[in-house]
Structures are given as C-alpha cells and as structure tokens.
Amino acid sequence: MRLYDSSQLTYRPRVFTAFDTVRHLTLQRKLAQLDTPDHIYNWLADFFNNHSHFTVFGGELSTLLDVTASIIQGSAIGPAAYVVTAGDLVAAVPGHSLCKYADDTYVIIPASNEAFRLVELDNVQRWAEQNNLNLNCSRDSRRQHTAAEPAPLPGIARSRYMKMLSVSIGNDLSVSQHVQWLVTSSAQASYALRVLRTRGLDDAALQHVYRATVVARLTYAASAWRGLARTSDL
C-alpha cells in the first residue's frame, strides 16, 4: 500500500494493495459473512485451498510449501475477492470518504478535517496490518502553492501527481505528465512495430498489434481525462 500527500487543501492518499498477500483464511472468513449460497462459498474455498509451491535451482528441487495467501492477480476471481477483502475498510471519522476500485483505494479528507488526517491514516494502517498488507510511504517531488497547505505528515512525502487507475493527474488538475507518458510509450511501441515489420510481420497483423497496443493506450480512460488537457497536451 502506498500513500501520497497531495499537497492540496484536500488530502488524497493513494493506496495500492498486493493481491499476493491476502490470506486465504481471512478472505474465507469474510466470504462466510456474506449471504452467499453454500455451493458458491464451497467452490471459492476449494479454488483457494490446497495450493503449494517449490523452487528449482541448479537442478535441485526445494521442499513443497503450502500457499496460504494470494488471490491470484490476473485471474477472473481476483478483483472480486479483493473487493470482499476490502469491504470492511471504512472511514474512521465522519465526513471522510473511501473510494475503492478493485485494489485501488482512495482516502478523501476535506480541508475542514485536516486535524484528523493522522487518525484516518492510523485507521488504514491498523486495517492493513490485520489483513496482512504493507503500507509504503512513497517519496516524490513537491510543488509550491500560494494556497495554505496542511502541515506535512511524518513519513508521508508530498507528491505533485497522483496516479488513479493508470492516469496521472497533477495537484493542479493537469494531465500533462500523463500525456507525456502516452507520447513516450506510444513512440516506443511504434519502434517495436517497425522491428516486427523487418522480421516479416504482414500489414494486417501489424494493424492488429497497433490497435491492441498504441490505440488502446491512447484511448484508455480518455473520456475521463481529456477535459483536463491543455491545448499543448492535445
């Protein structure tokens, strides 16, 4: 889990969670509290149970160890399983909001509640520890503002940008960093396509790859961030 201080009048720490640290027993306990048919619960329990792992190195095999945590990021059930895991993470202070989407969680604290930031962060920290999740305080650059800023929090570095579902938005509501990332990554993908052409990939296949990489990247969430783009960004 990673937190950013947005350095604005509204405090929006970003939270990242690792799918591979969610304990199976914790998840099953929370699933049991839902109004779920027995056969669905049993199917999910069976899906997560009886996994093991071993390592091969230098021709030698390690002993088997049981896998007791991980909801398998990339699986169809992974995001829903995390939603169940995070269902009991609620704000500790009235007026604070928690916005959750799969493993992305945002704590939104209004400026009027500035004094309660540490209370809310302690609440998130306790929940993370109880659910086998780690809290990392990411360090980033800081931008000067004319508006009064809340006092900095110990161990939480302020950031100019916050990345929400792969879209970077600045503390001045700019998307210039996101646009720059789009330009750079699209140029890299275009170079890779030129290499594929020299290796014999035909035009029809190149078009498929281009749509799946460059076009998909350019249009992802565009309806959400395009309105924040400046003329230079466009």
PDB file of C-alpha atoms in Angstrom:
ATOM      1  CA  MET A   1       0.000   0.000   0.000  1.00  0.00           C
ATOM      2  CA  ARG A   2       1.490   3.358  -0.978  1.00  0.00           C
ATOM      3  CA  LEU A   3       0.426   6.769   0.294  1.00  0.00           C
ATOM      4  CA  TYR A   4       0.876  10.211  -1.228  1.00  0.00           C
ATOM      5  CA  ASP A   5       0.180  13.589   0.339  1.00  0.00           C
ATOM      6  CA  SER A   6      -1.364  15.581  -2.494  1.00  0.00           C
ATOM      7  CA  SER A   7      -0.103  18.901  -1.029  1.00  0.00           C
ATOM      8  CA  GLN A   8      -3.541  20.408  -1.599  1.00  0.00           C
ATOM      9  CA  LEU A   9      -6.357  21.545   0.655  1.00  0.00           C
ATOM     10  CA  THR A  10      -7.921  18.119   0.189  1.00  0.00           C
ATOM     11  CA  TYR A  11      -5.814  15.179   1.297  1.00  0.00           C
ATOM     12  CA  ARG A  12      -5.959  12.251  -1.117  1.00  0.00           C
ATOM     13  CA  PRO A  13      -3.524   9.478  -0.253  1.00  0.00           C
ATOM     14  CA  ARG A  14      -3.303   6.751  -2.810  1.00  0.00           C
ATOM     15  CA  VAL A  15      -3.423   3.159  -1.688  1.00  0.00           C
ATOM     16  CA  PHE A  16      -2.011   0.205  -3.591  1.00  0.00           C
ATOM     17  CA  THR A  17      -2.624  -3.329  -2.397  1.00  0.00           C
ATOM     18  CA  ALA A  18      -0.811  -6.537  -3.319  1.00  0.00           C
ATOM     19  CA  PHE A  19      -3.090  -9.372  -4.356  1.00  0.00           C
ATOM     20  CA  ASP A  20      -0.489 -11.914  -3.334  1.00  0.00           C
ATOM     21  CA  THR A  21      -0.569 -11.051   0.386  1.00  0.00           C
ATOM     22  CA  VAL A  22      -4.292 -11.555   1.018  1.00  0.00           C
ATOM     23  CA  ARG A  23      -4.625 -14.510   3.403  1.00  0.00           C
ATOM     24  CA  HIS A  24      -6.989 -17.260   2.299  1.00  0.00           C
ATOM     25  CA  LEU A  25      -8.358 -17.763   5.823  1.00  0.00           C
ATOM     26  CA  THR A  26      -9.127 -14.049   6.161  1.00  0.00           C
ATOM     27  CA  LEU A  27     -10.881 -13.998   2.806  1.00  0.00           C
ATOM     28  CA  GLN A  28     -12.899 -17.124   3.607  1.00  0.00           C
ATOM     29  CA  ARG A  29     -13.973 -15.678   6.951  1.00  0.00           C
ATOM     30  CA  LYS A  30     -15.264 -12.567   5.202  1.00  0.00           C
ATOM     31  CA  LEU A  31     -16.948 -14.614   2.486  1.00  0.00           C
ATOM     32  CA  ALA A  32     -18.765 -16.591   5.181  1.00  0.00           C
ATOM     33  CA  GLN A  33     -20.317 -13.346   6.455  1.00  0.00           C
ATOM     34  CA  LEU A  34     -21.960 -12.695   3.076  1.00  0.00           C
ATOM     35  CA  ASP A  35     -25.330 -14.022   2.002  1.00  0.00           C
ATOM     36  CA  THR A  36     -23.691 -16.419  -0.430  1.00  0.00           C
ATOM     37  CA  PRO A  37     -25.130 -19.830  -1.410  1.00  0.00           C
ATOM     38  CA  ASP A  38     -23.241 -22.704   0.167  1.00  0.00           C
ATOM     39  CA  HIS A  39     -22.172 -24.187  -3.149  1.00  0.00           C
ATOM     40  CA  ILE A  40     -20.650 -20.848  -4.242  1.00  0.00           C
ATOM     41  CA  TYR A  41     -18.769 -20.481  -0.951  1.00  0.00           C
ATOM     42  CA  ASN A  42     -17.533 -24.084  -1.169  1.00  0.00           C
ATOM     43  CA  TRP A  43     -16.396 -23.565  -4.760  1.00  0.00           C
ATOM     44  CA  LEU A  44     -14.406 -20.470  -3.797  1.00  0.00           C
ATOM     45  CA  ALA A  45     -12.890 -22.182  -0.759  1.00  0.00           C
ATOM     46  CA  ASP A  46     -11.860 -25.117  -2.930  1.00  0.00           C
ATOM     47  CA  PHE A  47     -10.364 -22.747  -5.506  1.00  0.00           C
ATOM     48  CA  PHE A  48      -8.050 -21.091  -2.967  1.00  0.00           C
ATOM     49  CA  ASN A  49      -7.149 -24.171  -0.920  1.00  0.00           C
ATOM     50  CA  ASN A  50      -4.512 -26.851  -1.471  1.00  0.00           C
ATOM     51  CA  HIS A  51      -2.009 -24.804  -3.480  1.00  0.00           C
ATOM     52  CA  SER A  52       1.708 -25.397  -2.966  1.00  0.00           C
ATOM     53  CA  HIS A  53       4.993 -24.070  -4.320  1.00  0.00           C
ATOM     54  CA  PHE A  54       8.508 -25.319  -4.890  1.00  0.00           C
ATOM     55  CA  THR A  55      11.634 -23.811  -6.443  1.00  0.00           C
ATOM     56  CA  VAL A  56      14.090 -25.370  -8.883  1.00  0.00           C
ATOM     57  CA  PHE A  57      17.662 -24.089  -8.740  1.00  0.00           C
ATOM     58  CA  GLY A  58      20.820 -25.698 -10.045  1.00  0.00           C
ATOM     59  CA  GLY A  59      18.936 -28.882 -10.795  1.00  0.00           C
ATOM     60  CA  GLU A  60      17.750 -29.161  -7.195  1.00  0.00           C
ATOM     61  CA  LEU A  61      14.110 -29.036  -6.076  1.00  0.00           C
ATOM     62  CA  SER A  62      13.117 -27.392  -2.827  1.00  0.00           C
ATOM     63  CA  THR A  63      10.554 -28.908  -0.489  1.00  0.00           C
ATOM     64  CA  LEU A  64       6.903 -28.095  -1.079  1.00  0.00           C
ATOM     65  CA  LEU A  65       5.390 -25.256   0.938  1.00  0.00           C
ATOM     66  CA  ASP A  66       1.687 -24.523   1.199  1.00  0.00           C
ATOM     67  CA  VAL A  67       0.454 -21.262  -0.381  1.00  0.00           C
ATOM     68  CA  THR A  68      -1.764 -19.686   2.266  1.00  0.00           C
ATOM     69  CA  ALA A  69      -2.009 -16.208   0.745  1.00  0.00           C
ATOM     70  CA  SER A  70      -2.642 -14.796  -2.752  1.00  0.00           C
ATOM     71  CA  ILE A  71      -5.843 -14.247  -4.654  1.00  0.00           C
ATOM     72  CA  ILE A  72      -4.021 -14.677  -7.955  1.00  0.00           C
ATOM     73  CA  GLN A  73      -3.777 -11.296  -9.637  1.00  0.00           C
ATOM     74  CA  GLY A  74      -4.875 -11.611 -13.254  1.00  0.00           C
ATOM     75  CA  SER A  75      -7.464 -14.270 -12.504  1.00  0.00           C
ATOM     76  CA  ALA A  76     -11.154 -13.586 -13.086  1.00  0.00           C
ATOM     77  CA  ILE A  77     -11.957 -14.071  -9.392  1.00  0.00           C
ATOM     78  CA  GLY A  78      -9.042 -11.941  -8.114  1.00  0.00           C
ATOM     79  CA  PRO A  79     -10.625  -8.443  -8.242  1.00  0.00           C
ATOM     80  CA  ALA A  80     -13.917  -9.659  -6.748  1.00  0.00           C
ATOM     81  CA  ALA A  81     -12.034 -11.474  -3.999  1.00  0.00           C
ATOM     82  CA  TYR A  82     -10.160  -8.301  -3.147  1.00  0.00           C
ATOM     83  CA  VAL A  83     -13.407  -6.317  -3.074  1.00  0.00           C
ATOM     84  CA  VAL A  84     -14.644  -8.737  -0.401  1.00  0.00           C
ATOM     85  CA  THR A  85     -11.342  -8.384   1.480  1.00  0.00           C
ATOM     86  CA  ALA A  86     -11.562  -4.569   1.485  1.00  0.00           C
ATOM     87  CA  GLY A  87     -15.270  -4.481   2.305  1.00  0.00           C
ATOM     88  CA  ASP A  88     -14.669  -3.852   5.999  1.00  0.00           C
ATOM     89  CA  LEU A  89     -12.240  -0.973   5.430  1.00  0.00           C
ATOM     90  CA  VAL A  90     -14.350   2.046   6.390  1.00  0.00           C
ATOM     91  CA  ALA A  91     -13.534   5.639   7.323  1.00  0.00           C
ATOM     92  CA  ALA A  92     -12.871   6.261  10.999  1.00  0.00           C
ATOM     93  CA  VAL A  93     -14.001   9.902  11.021  1.00  0.00           C
ATOM     94  CA  PRO A  94     -17.416  11.213   9.871  1.00  0.00           C
ATOM     95  CA  GLY A  95     -17.054  13.290   6.711  1.00  0.00           C
ATOM     96  CA  HIS A  96     -14.153  11.244   5.338  1.00  0.00           C
ATOM     97  CA  SER A  97     -14.742   9.127   2.250  1.00  0.00           C
ATOM     98  CA  LEU A  98     -13.190   5.936   0.908  1.00  0.00           C
ATOM     99  CA  CYS A  99     -13.356   5.368  -2.846  1.00  0.00           C
ATOM    100  CA  LYS A 100     -12.457   1.820  -3.844  1.00  0.00           C
ATOM    101  CA  TYR A 101     -11.957   0.150  -7.197  1.00  0.00           C
ATOM    102  CA  ALA A 102     -10.510  -3.367  -7.084  1.00  0.00           C
ATOM    103  CA  ASP A 103      -7.146  -2.905  -5.338  1.00  0.00           C
ATOM    104  CA  ASP A 104      -7.107   0.906  -5.691  1.00  0.00           C
ATOM    105  CA  THR A 105      -8.428   2.735  -2.629  1.00  0.00           C
ATOM    106  CA  TYR A 106      -8.502   6.493  -2.106  1.00  0.00           C
ATOM    107  CA  VAL A 107      -8.972   8.193   1.247  1.00  0.00           C
ATOM    108  CA  ILE A 108     -10.564  11.622   0.722  1.00  0.00           C
ATOM    109  CA  ILE A 109     -10.358  14.050   3.632  1.00  0.00           C
ATOM    110  CA  PRO A 110     -11.831  17.567   3.323  1.00  0.00           C
ATOM    111  CA  ALA A 111      -9.742  20.564   4.331  1.00  0.00           C
ATOM    112  CA  SER A 112     -12.026  21.191   7.304  1.00  0.00           C
ATOM    113  CA  ASN A 113     -10.883  17.839   8.752  1.00  0.00           C
ATOM    114  CA  GLU A 114      -7.164  18.481   8.337  1.00  0.00           C
ATOM    115  CA  ALA A 115      -6.548  17.799  12.033  1.00  0.00           C
ATOM    116  CA  PHE A 116      -7.877  14.246  11.660  1.00  0.00           C
ATOM    117  CA  ARG A 117      -5.516  13.084   8.919  1.00  0.00           C
ATOM    118  CA  LEU A 118      -3.347  11.028  11.269  1.00  0.00           C
ATOM    119  CA  VAL A 119      -6.445   9.444  12.815  1.00  0.00           C
ATOM    120  CA  GLU A 120      -7.550   8.237   9.384  1.00  0.00           C
ATOM    121  CA  LEU A 121      -4.084   7.079   8.389  1.00  0.00           C
ATOM    122  CA  ASP A 122      -3.774   5.137  11.652  1.00  0.00           C
ATOM    123  CA  ASN A 123      -7.116   3.544  10.826  1.00  0.00           C
ATOM    124  CA  VAL A 124      -5.818   2.444   7.412  1.00  0.00           C
ATOM    125  CA  GLN A 125      -2.562   1.238   8.975  1.00  0.00           C
ATOM    126  CA  ARG A 126      -4.368  -0.943  11.535  1.00  0.00           C
ATOM    127  CA  TRP A 127      -6.610  -2.410   8.852  1.00  0.00           C
ATOM    128  CA  ALA A 128      -3.600  -3.164   6.642  1.00  0.00           C
ATOM    129  CA  GLU A 129      -1.761  -4.933   9.456  1.00  0.00           C
ATOM    130  CA  GLN A 130      -4.827  -7.005  10.328  1.00  0.00           C
ATOM    131  CA  ASN A 131      -5.163  -8.038   6.688  1.00  0.00           C
ATOM    132  CA  ASN A 132      -1.500  -8.857   6.034  1.00  0.00           C
ATOM    133  CA  LEU A 133      -0.945  -5.823   3.805  1.00  0.00           C
ATOM    134  CA  ASN A 134       2.066  -3.495   3.933  1.00  0.00           C
ATOM    135  CA  LEU A 135       1.970   0.303   3.955  1.00  0.00           C
ATOM    136  CA  ASN A 136       4.690   2.125   1.991  1.00  0.00           C
ATOM    137  CA  CYS A 137       5.186   5.886   2.055  1.00  0.00           C
ATOM    138  CA  SER A 138       6.345   6.862  -1.427  1.00  0.00           C
ATOM    139  CA  ARG A 139       8.629   9.852  -1.901  1.00  0.00           C
ATOM    140  CA  ASP A 140       8.159  12.295  -4.740  1.00  0.00           C
ATOM    141  CA  SER A 141       8.766  15.935  -5.616  1.00  0.00           C
ATOM    142  CA  ARG A 142       6.852  18.866  -4.173  1.00  0.00           C
ATOM    143  CA  ARG A 143       5.364  21.913  -5.856  1.00  0.00           C
ATOM    144  CA  GLN A 144       4.930  25.340  -4.304  1.00  0.00           C
ATOM    145  CA  HIS A 145       1.405  26.714  -3.925  1.00  0.00           C
ATOM    146  CA  THR A 146       0.027  30.080  -2.987  1.00  0.00           C
ATOM    147  CA  ALA A 147      -2.820  28.445  -1.044  1.00  0.00           C
ATOM    148  CA  ALA A 148      -2.191  27.437   2.549  1.00  0.00           C
ATOM    149  CA  GLU A 149      -1.142  23.812   2.885  1.00  0.00           C
ATOM    150  CA  PRO A 150      -1.759  21.445   5.755  1.00  0.00           C
ATOM    151  CA  ALA A 151       1.258  20.653   7.873  1.00  0.00           C
ATOM    152  CA  PRO A 152       3.227  17.683   6.473  1.00  0.00           C
ATOM    153  CA  LEU A 153       2.653  14.265   7.983  1.00  0.00           C
ATOM    154  CA  PRO A 154       5.603  12.299   9.386  1.00  0.00           C
ATOM    155  CA  GLY A 155       6.857   9.726   6.895  1.00  0.00           C
ATOM    156  CA  ILE A 156       4.440  10.758   4.117  1.00  0.00           C
ATOM    157  CA  ALA A 157       6.145  12.627   1.282  1.00  0.00           C
ATOM    158  CA  ARG A 158       4.125  15.085  -0.780  1.00  0.00           C
ATOM    159  CA  SER A 159       3.656  14.476  -4.476  1.00  0.00           C
ATOM    160  CA  ARG A 160       2.774  16.706  -7.406  1.00  0.00           C
ATOM    161  CA  TYR A 161       0.897  13.903  -9.130  1.00  0.00           C
ATOM    162  CA  MET A 162      -1.431  11.119  -8.159  1.00  0.00           C
ATOM    163  CA  LYS A 163      -1.905   8.098 -10.398  1.00  0.00           C
ATOM    164  CA  MET A 164      -5.502   6.902 -10.409  1.00  0.00           C
ATOM    165  CA  LEU A 165      -6.183   3.729 -12.391  1.00  0.00           C
ATOM    166  CA  SER A 166      -3.104   4.372 -14.572  1.00  0.00           C
ATOM    167  CA  VAL A 167      -3.973   8.030 -15.256  1.00  0.00           C
ATOM    168  CA  SER A 168      -1.646  10.658 -13.716  1.00  0.00           C
ATOM    169  CA  ILE A 169      -3.413  13.818 -12.543  1.00  0.00           C
ATOM    170  CA  GLY A 170      -1.484  16.753 -11.117  1.00  0.00           C
ATOM    171  CA  ASN A 171      -2.358  18.637  -7.962  1.00  0.00           C
ATOM    172  CA  ASP A 172      -3.378  21.500 -10.268  1.00  0.00           C
ATOM    173  CA  LEU A 173      -5.680  19.083 -12.154  1.00  0.00           C
ATOM    174  CA  SER A 174      -3.304  18.909 -15.127  1.00  0.00           C
ATOM    175  CA  VAL A 175      -2.756  15.761 -17.171  1.00  0.00           C
ATOM    176  CA  SER A 176       0.475  16.889 -18.844  1.00  0.00           C
ATOM    177  CA  GLN A 177       2.515  14.117 -17.204  1.00  0.00           C
ATOM    178  CA  HIS A 178       0.004  11.525 -18.380  1.00  0.00           C
ATOM    179  CA  VAL A 179       0.082  12.908 -21.926  1.00  0.00           C
ATOM    180  CA  GLN A 180       3.889  12.853 -21.921  1.00  0.00           C
ATOM    181  CA  TRP A 181       3.823   9.221 -20.787  1.00  0.00           C
ATOM    182  CA  LEU A 182       1.373   8.418 -23.606  1.00  0.00           C
ATOM    183  CA  VAL A 183       3.619  10.058 -26.192  1.00  0.00           C
ATOM    184  CA  THR A 184       6.751   8.292 -24.958  1.00  0.00           C
ATOM    185  CA  SER A 185       5.206   4.838 -24.574  1.00  0.00           C
ATOM    186  CA  SER A 186       3.436   5.093 -27.942  1.00  0.00           C
ATOM    187  CA  ALA A 187       6.700   6.038 -29.636  1.00  0.00           C
ATOM    188  CA  GLN A 188       8.367   3.017 -28.043  1.00  0.00           C
ATOM    189  CA  ALA A 189       5.553   0.770 -29.232  1.00  0.00           C
ATOM    190  CA  SER A 190       5.787   2.215 -32.749  1.00  0.00           C
ATOM    191  CA  TYR A 191       9.503   1.440 -32.814  1.00  0.00           C
ATOM    192  CA  ALA A 192       8.764  -2.121 -31.742  1.00  0.00           C
ATOM    193  CA  LEU A 193       6.266  -2.404 -34.611  1.00  0.00           C
ATOM    194  CA  ARG A 194       8.913  -1.274 -37.084  1.00  0.00           C
ATOM    195  CA  VAL A 195      11.163  -4.021 -35.773  1.00  0.00           C
ATOM    196  CA  LEU A 196       8.349  -6.538 -36.207  1.00  0.00           C
ATOM    197  CA  ARG A 197       7.872  -5.372 -39.803  1.00  0.00           C
ATOM    198  CA  THR A 198      11.542  -6.076 -40.555  1.00  0.00           C
ATOM    199  CA  ARG A 199      11.046  -9.544 -39.078  1.00  0.00           C
ATOM    200  CA  GLY A 200       8.349 -10.303 -41.628  1.00  0.00           C
ATOM    201  CA  LEU A 201       5.067  -9.487 -39.827  1.00  0.00           C
ATOM    202  CA  ASP A 202       2.487  -8.625 -42.513  1.00  0.00           C
ATOM    203  CA  ASP A 203       0.471  -5.402 -42.624  1.00  0.00           C
ATOM    204  CA  ALA A 204      -2.788  -6.935 -41.381  1.00  0.00           C
ATOM    205  CA  ALA A 205      -1.075  -8.407 -38.309  1.00  0.00           C
ATOM    206  CA  LEU A 206       0.749  -5.119 -37.672  1.00  0.00           C
ATOM    207  CA  GLN A 207      -2.582  -3.270 -37.678  1.00  0.00           C
ATOM    208  CA  HIS A 208      -3.970  -5.698 -35.091  1.00  0.00           C
ATOM    209  CA  VAL A 209      -0.938  -5.205 -32.848  1.00  0.00           C
ATOM    210  CA  TYR A 210      -1.094  -1.416 -33.316  1.00  0.00           C
ATOM    211  CA  ARG A 211      -4.760  -1.279 -32.287  1.00  0.00           C
ATOM    212  CA  ALA A 212      -4.129  -3.550 -29.300  1.00  0.00           C
ATOM    213  CA  THR A 213      -1.169  -1.506 -28.042  1.00  0.00           C
ATOM    214  CA  VAL A 214      -0.948   2.106 -29.248  1.00  0.00           C
ATOM    215  CA  VAL A 215      -4.618   2.837 -29.950  1.00  0.00           C
ATOM    216  CA  ALA A 216      -5.757   1.065 -26.777  1.00  0.00           C
ATOM    217  CA  ARG A 217      -3.243   3.035 -24.723  1.00  0.00           C
ATOM    218  CA  LEU A 218      -4.230   6.387 -26.259  1.00  0.00           C
ATOM    219  CA  THR A 219      -7.957   5.859 -25.796  1.00  0.00           C
ATOM    220  CA  TYR A 220      -7.870   4.272 -22.314  1.00  0.00           C
ATOM    221  CA  ALA A 221      -9.958   6.450 -19.965  1.00  0.00           C
ATOM    222  CA  ALA A 222      -9.668   9.309 -22.491  1.00  0.00           C
ATOM    223  CA  SER A 223     -13.230  10.442 -21.824  1.00  0.00           C
ATOM    224  CA  ALA A 224     -12.275  10.966 -18.162  1.00  0.00           C
ATOM    225  CA  TRP A 225      -9.041  12.942 -18.590  1.00  0.00           C
ATOM    226  CA  ARG A 226      -9.377  14.671 -21.976  1.00  0.00           C
ATOM    227  CA  GLY A 227     -11.410  17.515 -20.495  1.00  0.00           C
ATOM    228  CA  LEU A 228      -8.438  18.399 -18.264  1.00  0.00           C
ATOM    229  CA  ALA A 229      -5.984  18.552 -21.188  1.00  0.00           C
ATOM    230  CA  ARG A 230      -4.469  21.858 -22.223  1.00  0.00           C
ATOM    231  CA  THR A 231      -4.036  22.941 -25.838  1.00  0.00           C
ATOM    232  CA  SER A 232      -0.384  21.916 -25.717  1.00  0.00           C
ATOM    233  CA  ASP A 233      -1.367  18.474 -24.381  1.00  0.00           C
ATOM    234  CA  LEU A 234      -3.871  17.959 -27.186  1.00  0.00           C
TER     235      LEU A 234
END
